CSV table of C-alpha atoms in Angstrom, one decimal:
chain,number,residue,atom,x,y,z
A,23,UNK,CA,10.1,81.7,-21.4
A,24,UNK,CA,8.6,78.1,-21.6
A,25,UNK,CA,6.1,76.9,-18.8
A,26,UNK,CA,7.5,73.9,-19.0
A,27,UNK,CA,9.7,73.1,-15.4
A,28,UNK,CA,12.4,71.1,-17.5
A,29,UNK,CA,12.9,73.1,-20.2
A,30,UNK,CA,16.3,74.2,-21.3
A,31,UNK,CA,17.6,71.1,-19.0
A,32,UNK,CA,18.8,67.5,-20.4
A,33,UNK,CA,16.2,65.6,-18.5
A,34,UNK,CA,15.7,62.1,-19.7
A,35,UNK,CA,13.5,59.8,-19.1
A,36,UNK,CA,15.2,56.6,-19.0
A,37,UNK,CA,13.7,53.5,-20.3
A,38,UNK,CA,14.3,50.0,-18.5
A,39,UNK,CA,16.1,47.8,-20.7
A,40,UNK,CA,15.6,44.2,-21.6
A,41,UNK,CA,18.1,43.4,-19.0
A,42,UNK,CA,16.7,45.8,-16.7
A,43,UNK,CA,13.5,44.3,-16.9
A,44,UNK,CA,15.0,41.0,-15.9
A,45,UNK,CA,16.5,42.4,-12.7
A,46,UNK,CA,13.1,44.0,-11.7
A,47,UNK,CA,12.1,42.2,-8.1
A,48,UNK,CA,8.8,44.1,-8.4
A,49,UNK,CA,7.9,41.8,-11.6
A,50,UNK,CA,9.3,38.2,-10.3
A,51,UNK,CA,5.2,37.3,-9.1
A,52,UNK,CA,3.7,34.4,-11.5
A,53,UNK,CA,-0.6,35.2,-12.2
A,54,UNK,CA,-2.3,32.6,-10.5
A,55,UNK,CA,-5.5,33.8,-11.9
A,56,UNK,CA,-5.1,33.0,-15.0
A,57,UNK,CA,-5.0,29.1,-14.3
A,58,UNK,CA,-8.4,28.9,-13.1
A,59,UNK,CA,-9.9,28.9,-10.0
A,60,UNK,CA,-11.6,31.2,-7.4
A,61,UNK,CA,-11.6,35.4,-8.4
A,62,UNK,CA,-12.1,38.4,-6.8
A,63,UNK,CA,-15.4,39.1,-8.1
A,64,UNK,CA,-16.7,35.2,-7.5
A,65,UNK,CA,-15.2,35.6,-4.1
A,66,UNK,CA,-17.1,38.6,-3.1
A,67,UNK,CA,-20.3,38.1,-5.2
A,68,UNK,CA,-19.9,41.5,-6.8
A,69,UNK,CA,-22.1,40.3,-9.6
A,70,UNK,CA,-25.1,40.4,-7.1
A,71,UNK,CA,-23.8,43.4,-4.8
A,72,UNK,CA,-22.9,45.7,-7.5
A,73,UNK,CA,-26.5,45.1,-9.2
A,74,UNK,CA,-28.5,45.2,-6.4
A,75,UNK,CA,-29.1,49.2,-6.5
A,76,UNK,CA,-32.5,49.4,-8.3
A,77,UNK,CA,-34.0,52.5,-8.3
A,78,UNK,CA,-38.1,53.4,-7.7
A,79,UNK,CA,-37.6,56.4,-9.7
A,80,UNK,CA,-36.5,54.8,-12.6
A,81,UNK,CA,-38.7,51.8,-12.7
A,82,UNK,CA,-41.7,54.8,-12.5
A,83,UNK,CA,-40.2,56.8,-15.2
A,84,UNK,CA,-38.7,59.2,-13.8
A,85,UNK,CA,-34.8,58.3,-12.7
A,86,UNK,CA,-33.6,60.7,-10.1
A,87,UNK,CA,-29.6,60.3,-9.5
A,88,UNK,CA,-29.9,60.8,-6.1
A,89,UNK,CA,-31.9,57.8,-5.5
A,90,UNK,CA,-28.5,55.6,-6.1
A,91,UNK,CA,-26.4,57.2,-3.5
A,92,UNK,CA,-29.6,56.8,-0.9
A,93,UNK,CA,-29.5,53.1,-2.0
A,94,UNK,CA,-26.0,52.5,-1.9
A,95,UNK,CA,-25.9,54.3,1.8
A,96,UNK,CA,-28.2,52.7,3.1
A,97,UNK,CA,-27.0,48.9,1.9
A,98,UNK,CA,-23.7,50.0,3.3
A,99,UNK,CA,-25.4,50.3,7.0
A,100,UNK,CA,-27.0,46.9,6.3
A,101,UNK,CA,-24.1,45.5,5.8
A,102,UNK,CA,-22.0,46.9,8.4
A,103,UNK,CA,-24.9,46.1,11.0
A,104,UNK,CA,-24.5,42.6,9.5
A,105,UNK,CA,-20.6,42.3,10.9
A,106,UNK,CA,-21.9,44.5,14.0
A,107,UNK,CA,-23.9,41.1,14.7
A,108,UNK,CA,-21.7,38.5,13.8
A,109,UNK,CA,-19.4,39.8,16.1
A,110,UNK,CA,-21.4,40.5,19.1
A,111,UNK,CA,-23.0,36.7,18.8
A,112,UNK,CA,-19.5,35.6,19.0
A,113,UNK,CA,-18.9,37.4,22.0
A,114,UNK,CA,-22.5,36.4,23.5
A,115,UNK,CA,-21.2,33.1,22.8
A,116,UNK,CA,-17.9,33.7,24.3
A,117,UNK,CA,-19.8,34.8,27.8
A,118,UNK,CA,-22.7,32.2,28.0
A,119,UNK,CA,-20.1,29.2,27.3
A,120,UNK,CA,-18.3,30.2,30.6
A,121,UNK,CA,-15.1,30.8,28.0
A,122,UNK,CA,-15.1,34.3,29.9
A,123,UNK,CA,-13.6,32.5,32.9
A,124,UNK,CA,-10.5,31.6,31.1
A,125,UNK,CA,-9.2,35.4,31.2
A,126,UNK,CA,-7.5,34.3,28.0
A,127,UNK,CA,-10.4,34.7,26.1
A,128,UNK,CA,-11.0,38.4,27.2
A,129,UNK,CA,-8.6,39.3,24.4
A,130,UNK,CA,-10.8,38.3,22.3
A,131,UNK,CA,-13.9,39.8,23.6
A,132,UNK,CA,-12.0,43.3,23.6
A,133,UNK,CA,-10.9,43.0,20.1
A,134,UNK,CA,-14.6,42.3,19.4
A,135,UNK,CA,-16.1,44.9,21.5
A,136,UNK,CA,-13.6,47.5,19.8
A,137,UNK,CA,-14.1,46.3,16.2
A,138,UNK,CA,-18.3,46.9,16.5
A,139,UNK,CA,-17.0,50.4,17.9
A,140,UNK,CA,-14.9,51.3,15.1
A,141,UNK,CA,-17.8,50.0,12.5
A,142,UNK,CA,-20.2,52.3,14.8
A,143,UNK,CA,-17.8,55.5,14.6
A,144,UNK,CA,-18.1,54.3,11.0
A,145,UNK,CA,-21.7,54.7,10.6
A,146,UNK,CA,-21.9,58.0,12.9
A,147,UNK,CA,-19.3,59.5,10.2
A,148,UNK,CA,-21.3,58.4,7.3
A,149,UNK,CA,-24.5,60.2,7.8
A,150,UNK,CA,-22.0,62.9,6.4
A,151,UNK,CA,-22.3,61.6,3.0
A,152,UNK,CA,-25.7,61.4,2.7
A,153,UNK,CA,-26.6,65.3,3.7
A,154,UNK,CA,-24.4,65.8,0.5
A,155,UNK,CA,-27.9,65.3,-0.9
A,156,UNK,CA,-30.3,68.3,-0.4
A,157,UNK,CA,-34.0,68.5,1.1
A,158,UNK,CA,-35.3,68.8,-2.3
A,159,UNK,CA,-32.7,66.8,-3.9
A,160,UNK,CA,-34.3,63.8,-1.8
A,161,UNK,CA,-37.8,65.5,-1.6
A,162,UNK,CA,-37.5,64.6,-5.9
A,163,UNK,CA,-37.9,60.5,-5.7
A,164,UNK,CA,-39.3,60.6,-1.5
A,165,UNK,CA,-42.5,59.8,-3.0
A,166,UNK,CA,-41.5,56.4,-4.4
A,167,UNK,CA,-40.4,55.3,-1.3
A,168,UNK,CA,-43.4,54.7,0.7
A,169,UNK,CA,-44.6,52.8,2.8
A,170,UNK,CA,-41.0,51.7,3.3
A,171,UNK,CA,-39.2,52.8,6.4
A,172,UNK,CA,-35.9,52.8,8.2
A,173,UNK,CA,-37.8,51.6,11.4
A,174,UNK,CA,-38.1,48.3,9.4
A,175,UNK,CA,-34.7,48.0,9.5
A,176,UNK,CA,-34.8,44.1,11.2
A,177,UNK,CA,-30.9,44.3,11.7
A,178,UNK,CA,-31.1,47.1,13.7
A,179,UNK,CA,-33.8,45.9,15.9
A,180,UNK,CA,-31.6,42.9,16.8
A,181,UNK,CA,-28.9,44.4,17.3
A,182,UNK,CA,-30.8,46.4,20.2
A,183,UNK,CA,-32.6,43.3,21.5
A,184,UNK,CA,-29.0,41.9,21.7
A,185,UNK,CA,-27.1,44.6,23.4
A,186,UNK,CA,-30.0,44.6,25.7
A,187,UNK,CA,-32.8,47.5,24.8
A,188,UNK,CA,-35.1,46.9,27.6
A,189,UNK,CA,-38.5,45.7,25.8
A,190,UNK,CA,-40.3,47.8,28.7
A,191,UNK,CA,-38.4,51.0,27.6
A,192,UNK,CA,-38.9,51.4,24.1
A,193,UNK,CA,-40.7,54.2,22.8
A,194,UNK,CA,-44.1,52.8,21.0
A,195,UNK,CA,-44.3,53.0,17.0
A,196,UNK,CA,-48.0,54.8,16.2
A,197,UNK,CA,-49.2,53.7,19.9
A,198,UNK,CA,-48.2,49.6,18.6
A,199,UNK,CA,-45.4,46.9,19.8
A,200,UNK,CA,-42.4,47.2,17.2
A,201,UNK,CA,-42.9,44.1,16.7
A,202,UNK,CA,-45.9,44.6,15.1
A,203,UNK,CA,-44.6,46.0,12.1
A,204,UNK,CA,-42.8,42.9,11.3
A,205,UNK,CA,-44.2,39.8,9.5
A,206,UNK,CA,-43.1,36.2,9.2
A,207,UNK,CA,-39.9,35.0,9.5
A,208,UNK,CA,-38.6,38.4,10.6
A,209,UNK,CA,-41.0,38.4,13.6
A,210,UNK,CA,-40.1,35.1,14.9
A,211,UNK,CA,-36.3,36.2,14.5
A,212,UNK,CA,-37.1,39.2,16.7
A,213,UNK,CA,-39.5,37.0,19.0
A,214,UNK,CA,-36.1,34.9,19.6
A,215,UNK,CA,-33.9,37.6,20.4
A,216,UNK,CA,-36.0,38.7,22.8
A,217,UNK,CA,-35.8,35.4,24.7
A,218,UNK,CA,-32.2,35.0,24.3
A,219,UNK,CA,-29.3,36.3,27.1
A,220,UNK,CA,-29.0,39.9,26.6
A,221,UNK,CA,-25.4,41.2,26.4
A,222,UNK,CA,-26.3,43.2,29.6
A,223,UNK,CA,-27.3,40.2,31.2
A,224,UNK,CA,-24.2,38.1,30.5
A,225,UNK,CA,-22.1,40.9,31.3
A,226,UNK,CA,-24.3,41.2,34.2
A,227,UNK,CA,-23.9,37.2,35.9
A,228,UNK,CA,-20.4,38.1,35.0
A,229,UNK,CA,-19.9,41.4,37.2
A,230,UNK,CA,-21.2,39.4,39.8
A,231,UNK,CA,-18.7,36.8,39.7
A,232,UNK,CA,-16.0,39.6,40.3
A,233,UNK,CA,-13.7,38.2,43.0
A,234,UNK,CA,-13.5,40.0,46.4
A,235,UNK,CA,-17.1,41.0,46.8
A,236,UNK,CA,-18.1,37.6,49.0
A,237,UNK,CA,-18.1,38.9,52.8
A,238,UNK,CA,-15.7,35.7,54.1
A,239,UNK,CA,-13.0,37.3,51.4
A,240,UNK,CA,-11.8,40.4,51.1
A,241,UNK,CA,-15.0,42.0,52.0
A,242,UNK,CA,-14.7,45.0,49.6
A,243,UNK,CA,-18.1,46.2,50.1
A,244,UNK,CA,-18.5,46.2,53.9
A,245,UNK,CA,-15.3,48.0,53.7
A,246,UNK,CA,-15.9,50.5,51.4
A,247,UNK,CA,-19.0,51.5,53.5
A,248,UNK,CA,-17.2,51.8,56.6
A,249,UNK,CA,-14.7,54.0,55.2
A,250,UNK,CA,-17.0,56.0,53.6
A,251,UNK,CA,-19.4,56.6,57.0
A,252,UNK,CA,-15.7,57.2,58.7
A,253,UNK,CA,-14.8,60.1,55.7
A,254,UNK,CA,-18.3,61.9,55.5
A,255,UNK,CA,-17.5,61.9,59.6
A,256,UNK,CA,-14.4,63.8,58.9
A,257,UNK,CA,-15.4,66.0,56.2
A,258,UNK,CA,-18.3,67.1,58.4
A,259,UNK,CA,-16.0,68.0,60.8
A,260,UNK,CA,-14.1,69.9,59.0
A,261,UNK,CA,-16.5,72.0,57.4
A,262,UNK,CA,-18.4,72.3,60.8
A,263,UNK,CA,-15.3,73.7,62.2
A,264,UNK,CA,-15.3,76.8,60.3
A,265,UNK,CA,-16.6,80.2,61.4
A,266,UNK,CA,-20.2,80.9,60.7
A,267,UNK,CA,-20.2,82.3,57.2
A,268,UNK,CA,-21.9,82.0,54.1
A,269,UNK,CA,-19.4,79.6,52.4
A,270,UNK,CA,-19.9,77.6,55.1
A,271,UNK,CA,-24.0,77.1,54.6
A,272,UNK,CA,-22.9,76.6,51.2
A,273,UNK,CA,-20.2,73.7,51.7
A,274,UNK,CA,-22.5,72.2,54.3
A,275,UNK,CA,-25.6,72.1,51.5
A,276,UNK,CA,-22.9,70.6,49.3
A,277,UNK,CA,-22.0,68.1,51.8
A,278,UNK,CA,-25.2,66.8,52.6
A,279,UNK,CA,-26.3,66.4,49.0
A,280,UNK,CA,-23.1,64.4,48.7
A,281,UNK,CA,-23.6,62.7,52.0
A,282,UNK,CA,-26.9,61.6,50.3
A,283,UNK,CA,-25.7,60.4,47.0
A,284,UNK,CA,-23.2,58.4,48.5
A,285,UNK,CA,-25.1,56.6,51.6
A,286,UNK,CA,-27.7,55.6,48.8
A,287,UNK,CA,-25.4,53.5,47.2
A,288,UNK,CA,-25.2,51.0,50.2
A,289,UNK,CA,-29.5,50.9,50.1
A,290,UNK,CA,-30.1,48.0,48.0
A,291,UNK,CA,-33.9,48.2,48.3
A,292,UNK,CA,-33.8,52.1,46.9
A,293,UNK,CA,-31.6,50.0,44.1
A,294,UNK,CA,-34.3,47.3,43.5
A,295,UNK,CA,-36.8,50.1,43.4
A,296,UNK,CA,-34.8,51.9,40.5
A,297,UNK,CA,-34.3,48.8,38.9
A,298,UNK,CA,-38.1,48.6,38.8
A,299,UNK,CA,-38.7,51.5,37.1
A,300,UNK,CA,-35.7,51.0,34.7
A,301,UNK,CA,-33.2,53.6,36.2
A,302,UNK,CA,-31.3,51.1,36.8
A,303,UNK,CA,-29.7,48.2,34.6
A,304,UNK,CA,-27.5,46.2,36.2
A,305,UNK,CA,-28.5,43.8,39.8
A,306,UNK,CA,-27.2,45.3,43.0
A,307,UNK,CA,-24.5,43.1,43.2
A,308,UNK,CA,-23.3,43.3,39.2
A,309,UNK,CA,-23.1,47.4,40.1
A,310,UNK,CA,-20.9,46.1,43.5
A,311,UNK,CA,-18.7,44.3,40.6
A,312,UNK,CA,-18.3,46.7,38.4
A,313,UNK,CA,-17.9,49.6,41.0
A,314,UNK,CA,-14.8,47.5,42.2
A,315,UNK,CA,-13.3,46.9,38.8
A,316,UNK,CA,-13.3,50.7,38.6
A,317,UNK,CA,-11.4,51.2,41.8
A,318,UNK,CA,-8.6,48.6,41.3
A,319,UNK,CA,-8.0,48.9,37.4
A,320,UNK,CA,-5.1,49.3,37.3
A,321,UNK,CA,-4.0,45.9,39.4
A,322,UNK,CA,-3.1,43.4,36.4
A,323,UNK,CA,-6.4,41.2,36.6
A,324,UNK,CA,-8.5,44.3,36.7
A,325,UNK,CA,-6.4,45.9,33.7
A,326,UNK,CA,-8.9,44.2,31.0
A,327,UNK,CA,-12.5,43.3,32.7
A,328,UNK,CA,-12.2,47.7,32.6
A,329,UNK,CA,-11.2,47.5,29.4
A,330,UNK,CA,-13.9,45.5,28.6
A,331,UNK,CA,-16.6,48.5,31.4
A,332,UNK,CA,-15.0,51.1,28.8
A,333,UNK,CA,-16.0,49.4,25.7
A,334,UNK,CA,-19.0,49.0,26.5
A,335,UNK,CA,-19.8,52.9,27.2
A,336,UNK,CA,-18.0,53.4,23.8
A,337,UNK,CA,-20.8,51.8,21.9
A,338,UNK,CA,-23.6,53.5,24.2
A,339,UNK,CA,-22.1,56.7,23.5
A,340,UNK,CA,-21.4,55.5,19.8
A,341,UNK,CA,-25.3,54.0,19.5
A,342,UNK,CA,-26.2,57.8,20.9
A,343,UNK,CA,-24.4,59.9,18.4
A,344,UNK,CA,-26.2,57.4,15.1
A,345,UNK,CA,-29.3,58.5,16.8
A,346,UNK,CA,-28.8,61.6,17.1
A,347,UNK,CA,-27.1,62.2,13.7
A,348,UNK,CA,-30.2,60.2,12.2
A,349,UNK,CA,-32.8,62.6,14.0
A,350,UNK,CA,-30.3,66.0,12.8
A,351,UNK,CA,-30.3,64.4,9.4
A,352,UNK,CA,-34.2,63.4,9.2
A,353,UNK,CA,-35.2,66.8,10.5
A,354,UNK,CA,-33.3,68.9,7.9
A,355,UNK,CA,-34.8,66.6,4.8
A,356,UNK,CA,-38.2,66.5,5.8
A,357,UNK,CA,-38.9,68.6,8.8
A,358,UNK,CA,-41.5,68.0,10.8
A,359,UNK,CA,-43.3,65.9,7.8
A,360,UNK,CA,-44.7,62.6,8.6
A,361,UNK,CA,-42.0,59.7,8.2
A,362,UNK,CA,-43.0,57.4,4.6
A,363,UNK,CA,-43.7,53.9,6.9
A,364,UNK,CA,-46.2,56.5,8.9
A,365,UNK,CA,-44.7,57.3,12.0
A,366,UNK,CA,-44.7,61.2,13.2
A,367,UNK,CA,-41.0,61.0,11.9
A,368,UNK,CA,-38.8,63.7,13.4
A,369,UNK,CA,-41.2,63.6,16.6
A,370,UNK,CA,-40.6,60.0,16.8
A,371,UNK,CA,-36.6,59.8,16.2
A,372,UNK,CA,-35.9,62.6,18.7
A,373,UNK,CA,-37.8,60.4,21.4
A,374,UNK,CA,-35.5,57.3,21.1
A,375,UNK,CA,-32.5,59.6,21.9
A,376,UNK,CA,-32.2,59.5,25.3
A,377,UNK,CA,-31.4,57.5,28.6
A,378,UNK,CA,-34.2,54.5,27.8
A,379,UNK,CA,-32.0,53.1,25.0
A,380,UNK,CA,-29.2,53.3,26.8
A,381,UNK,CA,-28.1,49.9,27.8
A,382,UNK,CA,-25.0,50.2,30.3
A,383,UNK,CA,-25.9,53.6,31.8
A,384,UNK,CA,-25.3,52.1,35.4
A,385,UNK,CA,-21.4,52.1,34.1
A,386,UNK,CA,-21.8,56.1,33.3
A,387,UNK,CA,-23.3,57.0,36.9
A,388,UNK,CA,-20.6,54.9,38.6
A,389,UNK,CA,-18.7,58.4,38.4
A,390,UNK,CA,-21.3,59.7,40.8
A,391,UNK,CA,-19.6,57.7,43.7
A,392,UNK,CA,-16.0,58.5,43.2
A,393,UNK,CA,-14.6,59.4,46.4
A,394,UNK,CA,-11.3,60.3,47.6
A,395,UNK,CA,-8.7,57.5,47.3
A,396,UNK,CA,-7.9,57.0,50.6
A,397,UNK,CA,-11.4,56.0,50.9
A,398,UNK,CA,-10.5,53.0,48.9
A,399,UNK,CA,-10.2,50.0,51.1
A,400,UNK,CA,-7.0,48.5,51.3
A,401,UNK,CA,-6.5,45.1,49.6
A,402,UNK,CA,-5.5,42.2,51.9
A,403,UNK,CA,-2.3,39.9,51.0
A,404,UNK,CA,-4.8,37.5,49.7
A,405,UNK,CA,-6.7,39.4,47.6
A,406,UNK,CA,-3.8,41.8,46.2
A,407,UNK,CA,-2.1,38.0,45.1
A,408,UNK,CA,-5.1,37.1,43.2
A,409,UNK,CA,-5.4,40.4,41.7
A,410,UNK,CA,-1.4,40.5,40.7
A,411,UNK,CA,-1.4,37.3,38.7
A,412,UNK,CA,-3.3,35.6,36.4
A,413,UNK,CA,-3.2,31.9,37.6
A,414,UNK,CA,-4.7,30.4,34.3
A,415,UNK,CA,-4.8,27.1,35.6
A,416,UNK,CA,-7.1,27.8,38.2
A,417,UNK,CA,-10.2,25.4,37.8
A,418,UNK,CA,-11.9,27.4,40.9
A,419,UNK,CA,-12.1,30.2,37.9
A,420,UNK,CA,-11.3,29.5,34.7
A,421,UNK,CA,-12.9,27.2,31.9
A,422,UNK,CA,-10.1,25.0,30.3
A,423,UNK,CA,-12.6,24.7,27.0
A,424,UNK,CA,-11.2,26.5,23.8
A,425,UNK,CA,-13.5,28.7,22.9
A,426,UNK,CA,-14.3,30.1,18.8
């Protein structure tokens, strides 16, 4: 019996004829190409990309295949951390031009905000590809790459001066400034991003331009407090009402650590203090904002500024995971060696994954002051209106400028 699936049968291939041929839609295109003019490899600069891989190994003597996928890996970050830029300057650009007003525009910055956390969930994903490569596998051309360093990754350190790394958070490199281990032009690009708005800060002045917080309005913050003294009043009530038990100790302990947590909120010197030590990002009246958005999202002109509060925690947590996954992968190729710019490499790493680089953690905690929703003050005609409809027309809030 044949192997063959078709044998015995009278399967035939049949062969397009000339007049077939004719008749074929998938063929009717003309070759531009061929006339001259701009090609795909011109277009993308292949010639330079594609020969930019040049390996230490094999310049010393000793080529170690490896070597190329660590290059190749490594220029694919750069590049995506190239687009990361791009786009959050345009959406920097977007918020310090007032465009933000125009609630038009906030398509755009969601787009935006979404696309860096795609290219970020990206990244986290690709640290997969590289631990294809063994300790000793990379342990073979290590050698040749010293004193060069991821840490000198310049891309990478604006992208956290943009987003908003506090300079007084960051963990020191060898006991110096990070800056330090920059030169040149590189420095003073650094130097400038430092001075420039943060996007914490622009999101920041924009929080606090969220409408319903001014006390002649809708009041929603002197409200909020009142019905949350006039809840905790009732719950304690409640629990004090029950017979003496040791459930009940236990839900009163409960309550007053809640009754603590909550009643903090409306102390704005406690919140200046935090912000002082950097437990806190965002001004007392940007975490009002933003506690407000969270509460009405789901009225139409709320819909997308929380859109926009989610984002944001997306590329935290997404910043959070490269970390990590950088540290998991560092410590597995060289364990607890010394990194090749110097630093006390896996030590180092595992100390820039926490809280300190995280830039919109005040968004995270607001889930420490949910409370019931009946707690949630009421909206008056006024404000539910403004809330209901975008009026795009309105110069009292919106920039009529286009915007890029």
């Amino acid at each position: 019996m044949s192997g063959c699936p078709f044998a015995g049968n009278n399967y035939q291939l049949n062969k397009l004829t000339l007049e077939d041929e004719k008749d074929d839609k998938s063929q009717e295109g003309i070759n531009k190409a061929s006339k001259g003019g701009l090609v795909y490899g011109d277009y993308l600069q292949l010639n330079k990309i594609l020969n930019a891989q040049e390996l230490q190994s094999e310049k010393k003597g000793n080529k170690i295949h490896d070597e190329h996928l660590f290059i190749v890996t490594h220029q694919a970050y750069e590049l995506w951390f190239k687009q990361i830029l791009w786009e959050m300057d345009s959406v920097r650009v977007i918020f310090q031009n007032g465009h933000v007003r125009d609630e038009r525009n906030m398509l755009k910055v969601i787009t935006r905000m979404n696309r860096i956390s795609m290219i970020l969930k990206l990244l986290v994903e690709q640290f997969s590809v590289l631990e294809t490569m063994t300790a000793l596998d990379f342990f073979d051309f290590r050698y040749y790459l010293s004193p060069a360093s991821g840490f000198q990754s310049l891309q990478f350190r604006l992208l956290e001066n943009k987003i908003g790394v506090p300079q007084s958070l960051r963990v020191p490199y060898n006991r110096r400034h990070y800056r330090d281990n920059f030169k040149g032009q590189d420095y003073e690009l650094l130097l400038k991003s430092e001075q420039e708005p943060t996007l914490l800060q622009l999101v920041e002045a924009w929080l606090e331009r969220t409408p319903g917080l001014d006390a002649e309005g809708f009041d929603f913050w002197g409200q909020f407090e009142v019905n949350v003294l006039k809840g905790l009043e009732e719950e304690f009530a409640l629990v004090q009402a029950k017979p003496e038990s040791e459930e009940k100790d236990d839900l009163l302990s409960e309550f007053h650590k809640q009754k603590d947590v909550l009643l903090s909120l409306f102390d704005e010197k406690r919140h200046e203090h935090l912000l002082s030590k950097g437990e806190r990002r965002l001004s007392y009246k940007a975490l009002k904002g933003a506690l407000m958005i969270y509460f009405y999202r789901e009225e139409p002109r709320f819909q997308v500024p929380f859109q926009l509060l989610t984002s944001l925690m997306d590329i935290d947590v997404l910043m959070t995971k490269w970390r990590y996954n950088h540290v998991c992968m560092v410590h597995r190729m060289i364990g607890s060696k010394a990194g090749t710019g110097g630093s006390s490499g896996y030590q180092y790493l595992r100390s820039t994954v926490s809280d300190r680089y995280k830039v919109f953690v005040d968004l995270f905690n607001l889930s420490t002051f949910l409370v019931p929703r009946h707690w949630i003050p009421k909206m008056n005609p006024t404000i539910h209106k403004f809330l209901y409809t975008a009026e795009y027309c309105d110069s009292s809030y919106f920039s009529s400028d286009d915007s890029d």
